[in-house]
Amino acid sequence: MSHRKPFKPAGAVPILPVSPGPPQESQYKYAAAIDFGTTRSAVAYCVIDESERQIGRNRQFEIYTAQAETNPSDDASSRLASKTPTLLILFDPPRADQAAQGVEIGINSFTYHMDEQTDNAFVCRDFKMLLDVVDRRTREQHVDLHKTMVELHSISDSSKTITRPLLEVVSKYLHEAAQCALNNLQSHLEDRGHNANIPKTLGELHWTITIPAIWTDQARIFMRRAAQKAGLVADEELFTSRVSLCLEPEGAALESFVSLGLKEDREVMQKMKGKTFLMIDLGGGTADITIQTLSTFNILSDIIGFEEYAPPTGGPWGGRLLNKVFLDKVLKPLSPPGKWNKGYEDNTAKQIMYEWEIFDPVKREFPSNAPRSRRGPVASMPTANIYVSVPFTVDVCRLHVVNSGLASNQHIEVATNTGTYAKLKLPAAFVQNVLFASVTTPLLSHLDTVLAQHKPEMAFLVGGMGANKHIVDVIGKYCKRKNVHFFSSQSINASESIVRGAVRYSIDRQVFGIRKSRTNYGIKLHNAEDPSNPRFQRLVKKGESLSELQKRTKAHPLGPYSPVKESHTSVTFAVYETSTDADKGFISDDGMYSIVEVVVPLDMSIPYEDRSFEIELEVNQHILSGWIIPLGGGEKHHIQWSSR
């Protein structure tokens, strides 16, 4: 399969100034972002003219979005849809005519290898959900991301599977996605005649990767390791400033206010200054909710600034739930014995194709009329009913099983049942109150909890599912009942706001000022009464202002802490996180999880009674870390764990 030249962004406005000669290479900087989504991803990039740049002037940078596809689509309609399925195709073993990295990404590569029945191609999806440590902890006693394996399924033979470490899978996907951004940037510069300024490697760009706000520090640090392994940075520093992690709803917030500022009267925007807003990011895997205050909006210089009002919250209430409910409540019960099992449940490739071709267009477009798949119309949507094809003849006798417990206006009917497929008639009431309710019900319940504690004046809805008209209607009516001004996808680009905002975050990472601690952090201490059960001492309280924390520990360091025995040649400082609000406890308590540890060697020439340490906490680029300071003199040790 040949690699196509990246497409030229449609309708793009030149962002490089016309000049009589080629500009100096150092005049330009490049920023790119990867919106690494559970079900759909995209990339974006921009070129920054350092000679004209003014800090905070986000609007002057033209941002371009592109598909995270090894082989991007050629047709114009497909190019406009920058977010495409998050799929990794791995060749095992790779052949000489296949991708140099042994992988490809995206739906175009997947459908190609499906059509060709490539016998060494394996596919995986939804692997990002394995990074949702909080959700996994509800089912697993211990979560170790570096020991987590991902199962990949053969595209040509459903009986074949292979496994790869999660770190390998994520890093390979990031590398390919980053290469897509670089290819498009190179093509962009070539088209404008700026050949002298074309970056050749991934390491020449500043990268921002989007992550859910509810992810733990364990997952955030893992993403930095994946970016490192993917070759996004040339150096080996884990917390390098050349890679940023941008919380998805925060990227959306930045883009949303820039977008509103271009549409609204500036006096209207100025009145928003000081107001608190809710950002609801509803994607394929998770719902992320953040609350911030628009702290700065300067009319003359277009400087935008935010302050974090409360720690982020959310849960696993993304669009994947609709697919699961449709599968469990409709397809499986209606399939003849063994039919679903053989044809689809054990065949990931066919499931991906069915969802992409048939079900996802219905889900995305509801309640619009006549959605189309990439290969033509797949369903019609009259006012009352929705018709959806299924890839087998159904067992009509089992309709009563499906419809039991449903209201009469939600009953499913079989419209066509001939040959090798059937067509189901789904009442709009079923789609709204059963399928979509699987997302909206837990989301609204959680919003009730959030609004009981906080009183935001505005709300934004973004993300892939945030662009759905039915979801917009449900959230809009909810906000009206709660007296919260609602901004929908009509005001902002809900689908692309995250990746575009992430590029802006690359340009100015100081845009988010005051930060709150996401959770409780503390360290492990020796338990003299029971050494096998170490104690926990909290250092940072959930919701605490990190800037105030830095000032306090600078003036009054935490500690002192000493080695347990005089013979010890080193001490280990281990950082834990917990949702428990108690100041003290035990490492064995429920909800206590290790993040990082550092071993500090001891200077044995210092008297034992002087081998003590204090801890100062600091916030640098919104990354929380600490300095372990020996009181008897000697080298300070840096311990870093909270990653943005």
XYZ file of C-alpha atoms in Angstrom:
644
model
C 0.000 0.000 0.000
C 1.569 3.287 -1.062
C 1.759 6.301 1.194
C -0.077 9.229 -0.325
C 1.167 12.801 -0.208
C -0.572 14.749 2.582
C -3.524 16.733 1.275
C -3.472 20.505 1.046
C -5.656 22.012 3.784
C -8.843 23.258 2.148
C -9.556 26.971 2.342
C -6.548 27.712 4.529
C -5.409 31.309 4.967
C -1.627 31.783 4.547
C 0.013 32.408 7.880
C 3.531 33.195 6.661
C 4.154 36.774 5.503
C 5.064 37.436 1.879
C 8.687 38.544 1.749
C 11.181 39.296 -1.036
C 13.458 36.467 0.020
C 13.414 33.330 2.171
C 13.090 34.167 5.880
C 15.764 33.332 8.394
C 15.322 29.794 9.704
C 15.379 30.907 13.332
C 12.495 33.304 12.688
C 9.906 30.504 12.771
C 8.805 28.053 15.433
C 6.482 25.117 14.941
C 3.832 23.818 17.302
C 1.710 20.711 16.844
C -0.889 18.840 18.851
C -2.259 15.315 18.949
C -5.828 14.922 20.145
C -5.419 11.316 21.255
C -9.035 10.216 21.601
C -10.486 6.932 22.772
C -12.508 6.396 19.602
C -11.471 9.260 17.294
C -8.286 11.313 16.997
C -6.913 14.284 15.076
C -3.764 16.374 14.728
C -3.210 20.098 14.265
C -0.265 22.418 13.725
C 0.720 26.044 13.256
C 3.721 28.147 12.314
C 4.729 30.967 14.643
C 6.549 34.017 13.292
C 8.720 34.964 16.267
C 9.425 38.402 14.737
C 5.733 39.339 15.009
C 4.747 37.311 18.061
C 3.323 38.970 21.143
C 2.838 36.778 24.181
C -0.795 35.906 24.714
C -1.987 37.003 21.266
C -3.503 33.671 20.401
C -5.747 34.920 17.633
C -2.980 35.840 15.205
C -1.927 32.204 14.727
C -3.711 30.308 11.968
C -4.235 26.708 13.063
C -4.634 23.810 10.647
C -6.229 20.484 11.512
C -5.546 17.192 9.730
C -6.424 13.524 9.893
C -4.464 11.125 12.085
C -4.275 8.741 9.146
C -1.226 7.041 7.643
C -3.105 7.212 4.338
C -5.395 10.273 4.442
C -8.511 10.439 2.309
C -8.352 12.028 -1.130
C -11.973 13.183 -1.412
C -12.796 16.668 -0.163
C -15.714 15.640 2.088
C -13.561 13.183 4.014
C -10.749 15.713 4.409
C -13.070 18.133 6.164
C -13.716 15.529 8.884
C -10.370 15.773 10.658
C -11.286 13.363 13.496
C -11.081 9.749 12.381
C -11.139 6.423 14.283
C -8.272 5.698 16.674
C -7.022 2.434 15.179
C -3.543 0.911 15.207
C -2.698 -1.652 12.522
C 0.444 -3.622 13.320
C 2.163 -5.969 10.859
C 3.504 -9.173 12.381
C 5.946 -9.972 10.965
C 6.331 -6.827 8.828
C 7.208 -7.296 5.169
C 9.601 -5.157 3.166
C 6.771 -3.439 1.237
C 4.924 -2.393 4.389
C 5.308 0.673 6.606
C 8.820 1.364 7.844
C 7.652 1.436 11.458
C 5.707 -1.800 11.035
C 2.447 0.010 11.838
C -0.208 2.168 10.229
C -3.028 4.120 11.837
C -6.551 5.157 10.903
C -9.683 3.905 9.221
C -8.333 4.185 5.671
C -5.492 1.773 6.342
C -7.890 -0.523 8.185
C -10.456 -0.678 5.372
C -7.688 -1.211 2.830
C -6.310 -4.207 4.689
C -9.834 -5.512 5.275
C -10.485 -5.392 1.535
C -7.115 -6.981 0.786
C -7.421 -9.461 3.689
C -3.777 -8.770 4.558
C -2.730 -11.887 6.416
C -0.128 -10.293 8.720
C -2.182 -7.220 9.731
C -3.487 -7.007 13.308
C -5.716 -4.244 14.655
C -6.557 -2.811 18.079
C -8.890 -0.065 19.247
C -10.051 1.519 22.515
C -6.585 0.917 23.990
C -6.659 4.400 25.486
C -9.270 3.146 27.980
C -6.539 0.998 29.543
C -5.035 4.276 30.791
C -8.160 5.087 32.799
C -6.589 3.909 36.039
C -9.513 5.073 38.180
C -11.988 2.948 36.251
C -9.651 -0.061 36.187
C -9.180 0.151 39.966
C -12.870 -0.695 40.392
C -12.129 -4.119 38.860
C -8.425 -4.730 39.502
C -6.582 -4.858 42.801
C -3.356 -3.454 41.367
C -2.921 -1.476 38.131
C 0.561 -1.351 36.595
C 0.446 0.427 33.238
C 3.924 -0.756 32.295
C 2.853 -4.382 32.709
C -0.462 -3.909 30.899
C -0.770 -5.844 27.639
C -2.960 -4.997 24.642
C -4.584 -7.677 22.522
C -4.503 -7.119 18.752
C -6.792 -9.087 16.450
C -6.007 -10.420 12.999
C -7.857 -8.604 10.223
C -8.006 -11.705 7.997
C -8.407 -14.526 10.554
C -10.521 -13.896 13.665
C -8.941 -16.862 15.456
C -5.510 -15.180 15.548
C -4.425 -12.652 18.166
C -1.146 -11.193 19.358
C -0.312 -9.094 22.430
C 1.932 -6.091 22.840
C 2.803 -3.906 25.865
C 0.545 -0.895 26.264
C 3.576 1.406 26.183
C 4.576 0.029 22.780
C 1.062 0.393 21.369
C 0.562 3.963 22.603
C 4.038 5.121 21.562
C 3.663 3.631 18.066
C 0.305 5.351 17.661
C 1.721 8.689 18.845
C 4.675 8.363 16.486
C 2.429 7.773 13.465
C 0.019 10.553 14.477
C 2.947 12.947 14.965
C 4.302 11.972 11.572
C 0.916 12.871 10.054
C 1.167 16.358 11.566
C 4.769 16.762 10.389
C 3.901 15.587 6.856
C 1.081 18.119 6.620
C 3.258 20.895 8.009
C 5.991 20.086 5.477
C 3.455 20.124 2.633
C 2.047 23.406 3.957
C 5.479 25.079 3.874
C 6.360 23.614 0.460
C 3.167 25.028 -1.042
C 4.142 28.488 0.208
C 7.701 28.331 -1.070
C 9.375 28.300 2.340
C 11.620 25.331 1.654
C 14.477 26.696 3.759
C 12.342 26.526 6.885
C 10.907 23.029 6.607
C 11.467 20.929 9.770
C 12.832 17.481 8.984
C 12.287 15.622 12.254
C 9.651 15.300 14.949
C 12.038 16.707 17.529
C 12.034 20.133 15.841
C 8.420 20.780 16.852
C 6.908 21.567 20.222
C 4.301 18.879 20.905
C 1.152 18.941 22.972
C -0.804 15.762 23.659
C -4.338 15.978 24.993
C -5.385 13.817 27.935
C -8.586 13.452 29.980
C -8.751 15.724 33.021
C -9.727 12.797 35.267
C -6.573 10.783 34.535
C -4.280 9.997 37.459
C -0.653 11.057 37.661
C 0.298 7.464 36.906
C -1.385 7.766 33.491
C -0.014 11.251 32.849
C 3.575 10.210 33.521
C 2.995 7.131 31.348
C 1.974 9.413 28.451
C 5.211 11.342 28.820
C 7.149 8.084 28.602
C 5.137 7.132 25.516
C 5.918 10.493 23.871
C 9.579 9.972 24.703
C 9.540 6.476 23.204
C 7.656 7.763 20.149
C 10.556 10.075 19.312
C 8.661 13.325 19.822
C 11.674 14.706 21.664
C 15.335 14.167 20.971
C 16.443 14.343 24.600
C 15.825 11.794 27.311
C 14.403 14.178 29.911
C 10.997 12.823 30.932
C 9.578 16.202 31.951
C 11.038 18.137 29.025
C 9.309 21.412 28.192
C 9.189 20.400 24.508
C 6.268 18.091 25.264
C 3.175 19.377 27.063
C 0.137 17.525 28.301
C -3.031 19.538 27.880
C -6.208 18.550 29.689
C -8.844 18.063 27.007
C -11.461 20.416 28.487
C -8.810 23.068 29.118
C -7.726 23.004 25.481
C -11.390 23.305 24.548
C -11.819 26.251 26.932
C -8.952 28.143 25.339
C -10.205 27.584 21.788
C -13.818 28.284 22.734
C -13.099 31.720 24.163
C -10.812 32.634 21.271
C -13.577 31.531 18.888
C -16.213 33.486 20.805
C -13.952 36.528 20.848
C -13.862 36.496 17.052
C -17.669 36.291 16.816
C -18.952 38.297 19.752
C -18.749 42.005 20.419
C -15.734 42.718 22.594
C -17.829 44.494 25.173
C -19.849 41.290 25.544
C -16.632 39.335 26.028
C -15.353 41.872 28.552
C -18.485 41.311 30.636
C -17.568 37.611 30.854
C -14.370 38.496 32.699
C -14.469 37.157 36.241
C -17.267 34.713 35.504
C -17.037 31.015 36.259
C -17.804 28.464 33.570
C -18.347 24.735 33.281
C -16.551 22.887 30.466
C -18.181 19.541 29.604
C -16.017 17.417 27.322
C -18.067 14.465 26.108
C -15.949 12.151 23.983
C -15.932 8.545 22.915
C -14.560 7.117 26.154
C -15.000 9.589 29.005
C -16.852 12.679 30.159
C -14.510 15.320 31.621
C -15.829 18.265 33.576
C -13.749 21.253 34.631
C -14.715 24.527 36.288
C -12.634 27.619 35.585
C -12.865 31.372 35.862
C -12.127 33.708 32.971
C -9.643 35.796 34.939
C -8.218 37.896 32.100
C -9.593 39.205 28.853
C -7.685 42.220 27.558
C -9.554 43.974 24.744
C -6.495 45.676 23.283
C -3.995 42.783 23.296
C -6.426 39.830 23.216
C -4.726 38.235 26.216
C -6.831 35.451 27.696
C -6.237 33.909 31.107
C -7.994 31.323 33.254
C -7.934 30.246 36.871
C -8.869 26.771 37.998
C -11.940 27.044 40.228
C -12.207 23.404 41.334
C -10.418 20.079 40.600
C -11.650 18.244 37.481
C -14.246 15.479 37.710
C -15.964 13.062 35.338
C -16.396 9.402 34.510
C -16.485 6.734 31.759
C -19.674 8.047 30.127
C -18.514 8.447 26.531
C -20.109 7.447 23.245
C -18.816 3.890 23.559
C -21.691 3.264 25.975
C -24.232 3.686 23.161
C -22.459 1.031 21.113
C -22.363 -1.329 24.079
C -26.066 -0.872 24.874
C -27.034 -1.426 21.223
C -24.874 -4.539 21.135
C -26.125 -5.984 24.433
C -29.789 -4.995 24.231
C -30.446 -5.395 20.496
C -27.908 -7.220 18.338
C -26.969 -10.079 20.630
C -30.533 -10.992 21.699
C -31.847 -10.851 18.111
C -29.104 -12.919 16.504
C -29.817 -16.615 15.853
C -27.876 -19.034 18.117
C -24.178 -18.883 17.352
C -24.607 -16.277 14.622
C -23.375 -13.254 16.547
C -20.759 -15.290 18.352
C -19.203 -16.651 15.193
C -19.581 -13.688 12.926
C -19.012 -10.676 15.121
C -18.377 -11.112 18.846
C -15.167 -13.013 18.097
C -14.268 -10.846 15.107
C -13.018 -7.407 16.130
C -12.335 -6.397 12.528
C -15.964 -6.985 11.521
C -17.202 -5.121 14.597
C -15.069 -2.108 13.696
C -16.352 -2.156 10.129
C -19.986 -2.508 11.201
C -19.786 0.348 13.681
C -17.941 2.609 11.250
C -20.186 1.859 8.276
C -23.581 1.363 9.888
C -24.050 2.333 13.519
C -21.714 5.284 14.127
C -23.253 7.467 11.387
C -26.654 6.950 13.001
C -25.233 7.802 16.412
C -23.395 10.901 15.227
C -26.194 12.345 13.108
C -29.232 11.593 15.264
C -31.769 13.185 14.992
C -30.850 14.471 11.509
C -32.305 12.869 8.397
C -30.595 10.342 6.175
C -27.020 10.046 7.533
C -24.490 8.594 5.129
C -21.547 6.312 5.726
C -18.245 6.483 3.871
C -19.652 4.030 1.345
C -23.164 5.419 0.873
C -26.491 5.680 2.719
C -26.975 3.175 5.519
C -30.062 4.361 7.343
C -33.020 6.657 6.967
C -34.327 8.794 9.803
C -37.984 9.751 9.487
C -39.442 11.814 12.308
C -40.805 8.831 14.219
C -38.536 5.907 13.381
C -34.929 5.071 12.609
C -33.980 2.206 10.317
C -30.687 0.460 10.932
C -29.238 -2.482 9.026
C -27.801 -5.482 10.872
C -25.364 -7.907 9.232
C -27.475 -11.081 9.599
C -31.060 -12.299 9.490
C -32.581 -11.927 12.936
C -34.516 -14.318 15.111
C -37.950 -12.661 15.059
C -39.165 -14.944 17.811
C -36.792 -13.208 20.210
C -38.291 -9.750 19.725
C -40.256 -10.182 22.928
C -36.960 -10.567 24.838
C -35.657 -7.285 23.440
C -38.903 -5.402 24.020
C -39.651 -6.731 27.480
C -39.374 -3.937 30.001
C -39.601 -1.228 27.325
C -42.448 1.251 27.022
C -44.743 0.571 24.073
C -43.432 3.574 22.140
C -39.900 2.139 22.429
C -40.620 -1.307 20.945
C -38.257 -2.402 18.183
C -39.627 -3.982 14.999
C -38.060 -5.955 12.162
C -38.705 -4.098 8.893
C -36.733 -6.392 6.555
C -35.422 -9.876 7.184
C -34.287 -11.476 3.947
C -31.057 -12.820 2.518
C -27.996 -12.182 4.615
C -29.107 -9.037 6.440
C -32.051 -7.451 8.223
C -33.260 -3.920 8.838
C -34.535 -2.886 12.246
C -36.998 -0.112 12.984
C -35.922 1.714 16.133
C -38.407 4.231 17.519
C -36.904 7.623 18.263
C -38.053 7.118 21.869
C -35.831 4.033 22.120
C -32.841 5.869 20.687
C -33.328 8.808 23.048
C -34.429 7.072 26.232
C -32.394 3.866 26.023
C -29.343 4.360 23.798
C -28.503 8.012 24.458
C -29.741 7.790 28.044
C -26.826 5.448 28.769
C -24.649 8.580 28.451
C -26.958 11.423 29.469
C -28.376 9.823 32.637
C -25.047 9.339 34.519
C -23.740 12.632 33.104
C -26.708 14.685 34.339
C -26.603 12.914 37.697
C -22.944 13.890 38.058
C -23.678 17.469 36.979
C -26.286 17.633 39.745
C -23.536 16.795 42.229
C -21.160 19.364 40.715
C -23.746 22.153 40.670
C -24.754 21.397 44.246
C -21.205 22.395 45.277
C -20.392 25.103 42.729
C -22.377 27.791 40.933
C -20.934 28.354 37.437
C -22.572 31.071 35.353
C -21.807 29.577 31.929
C -21.414 26.116 30.399
C -19.754 24.816 27.230
C -20.269 21.424 25.609
C -17.427 20.024 23.474
C -16.011 16.719 22.261
C -17.163 14.291 19.593
C -20.440 13.464 21.341
C -20.786 17.123 22.298
C -21.499 17.893 18.649
C -24.536 15.580 18.554
C -27.798 17.535 18.234
C -29.707 15.387 20.701
C -26.959 15.674 23.336
C -26.825 19.434 22.753
C -30.595 19.637 23.258
C -30.491 17.586 26.488
C -27.603 19.556 28.021
C -29.047 22.868 26.811
C -32.392 22.215 28.518
C -30.620 21.061 31.668
C -28.560 24.257 31.830
C -31.669 26.369 31.277
C -33.356 24.674 34.233
C -30.258 25.362 36.324
C -30.053 28.998 35.164
C -26.641 28.457 33.540
C -25.975 30.191 30.206
C -25.227 27.478 27.638
C -22.869 27.642 24.647
C -23.409 24.812 22.147
C -21.601 23.648 19.011
C -23.406 26.419 17.111
C -21.219 28.925 18.966
C -17.997 26.910 18.988
C -16.423 24.063 17.015
C -17.217 21.290 19.495
C -15.452 18.521 17.597
C -12.150 20.303 16.847
C -11.965 22.690 19.803
C -9.743 20.356 21.837
C -7.011 19.813 19.255
C -7.039 23.465 18.179
C -6.905 24.622 21.791
C -4.018 22.245 22.424
C -1.996 24.047 19.739
C -2.766 27.345 21.442
C -1.640 25.805 24.721
C 1.721 25.031 23.058
C 2.081 28.722 22.266
C 1.229 30.020 25.721
C 1.239 27.524 28.597
C 0.842 30.321 31.138
C -2.749 30.908 30.039
C -4.013 28.795 32.954
C -2.919 30.593 36.101
C -4.022 29.466 39.555
C -4.163 25.681 39.813
C -5.916 23.432 42.307
C -4.561 20.060 43.384
C -6.352 17.273 41.507
C -6.222 14.877 44.453
C -4.510 14.245 47.806
C -0.772 13.531 47.754
C 1.452 12.215 50.511
C 4.493 10.103 51.354
C 5.186 6.727 52.920
C 6.550 6.731 56.475
C 7.959 4.009 58.691
C 5.508 2.432 61.115
C 7.404 1.517 64.296
C 4.483 -0.526 65.646
C 4.129 -2.602 62.464
C 6.968 -2.116 59.941
C 5.118 -4.299 57.416
C 2.316 -1.733 57.204
C 3.897 1.707 56.487
C 2.085 4.878 57.418
C 0.828 7.580 55.027
C 1.230 11.298 55.708
C -0.569 13.783 53.473
C 1.472 16.640 52.027
C -1.029 18.153 49.569
C -4.788 18.414 50.052
C -7.237 17.959 47.184
C -8.444 21.326 45.889
C -5.559 23.207 47.504
C -4.127 26.171 45.597
C -0.755 24.993 44.291
C 0.740 28.490 44.205
C -0.190 29.028 47.853
C 1.233 25.601 48.673
C 4.546 26.586 47.083
C 4.725 29.797 49.127
C 3.885 28.006 52.360
C 6.415 25.191 52.024
C 9.070 27.641 50.880
C 8.631 29.544 54.127
C 8.003 26.466 56.262
C 9.378 23.255 54.673
C 7.711 19.945 55.477
C 9.489 17.620 57.859
C 12.017 16.918 59.112
C 12.321 13.270 58.007
C 15.130 10.958 59.127
C 16.461 7.486 58.231
C 15.041 4.718 60.438
C 18.387 3.177 61.336
C 21.877 4.565 61.689
C 23.196 1.839 59.340
C 20.958 2.880 56.431
C 22.958 4.282 53.515
C 19.925 5.682 51.680
C 16.299 6.673 52.222
C 13.403 6.239 49.826
C 10.852 8.996 49.369
C 7.721 7.388 47.872
C 4.793 9.568 46.773
C 1.221 8.239 46.888
C -2.124 9.637 45.827
C -5.457 8.989 47.473
C -9.043 10.187 47.300
C -9.262 9.851 51.107
C -9.227 13.234 52.834
C -7.589 12.121 56.084
C -4.243 13.699 56.990
C -2.845 10.345 58.100
C -3.463 6.695 57.361
C -1.744 3.589 56.061
C -0.363 2.698 52.650
C -2.545 -0.410 52.772
C -5.762 1.672 52.987
C -8.258 1.401 50.137
C -7.795 4.036 47.457
C -4.069 4.503 48.156
C -1.888 4.300 45.020
C 1.824 4.659 44.379
C 2.959 7.281 41.873
C 6.729 7.646 42.005
C 9.675 7.212 44.342
C 13.230 8.485 44.544
C 16.147 6.953 46.439
C 18.327 9.514 48.195
C 21.855 8.384 49.153
C 23.035 9.368 52.633
C 26.330 11.010 53.449
C 27.589 8.643 56.121
C 30.251 11.153 57.221
C 27.469 13.311 58.664
C 26.483 12.362 62.223
C 23.366 10.230 62.343
C 21.354 12.815 64.291
C 21.999 15.349 61.467
C 20.949 13.071 58.576
C 17.538 14.699 58.283
C 15.622 16.110 55.331
C 12.931 18.680 54.658
C 10.655 18.959 51.633
C 9.779 22.096 49.672
C 7.020 21.831 47.064
C 6.975 23.922 43.902
C 4.883 24.495 40.789
C 6.791 24.972 37.536
C 4.831 25.177 34.278
C 1.919 23.856 36.375
C 3.874 20.698 37.210
C 3.868 19.890 40.914
C 7.160 18.619 42.272
C 9.329 18.719 45.364
C 12.859 19.310 46.559
C 14.310 16.987 49.173
C 16.764 19.132 51.137
C 19.379 17.547 53.457
C 19.612 19.590 56.658
C 23.192 18.469 57.281
C 24.323 19.957 53.953
C 24.830 18.362 50.572
C 23.015 17.998 47.268
C 19.264 18.606 46.956
C 17.205 15.916 45.206
C 14.300 16.630 42.893
C 11.178 14.460 43.024
C 8.627 15.130 40.289
C 5.276 13.459 39.874
C 2.360 15.652 38.850
C 2.417 16.183 35.094
C 0.513 18.629 32.901
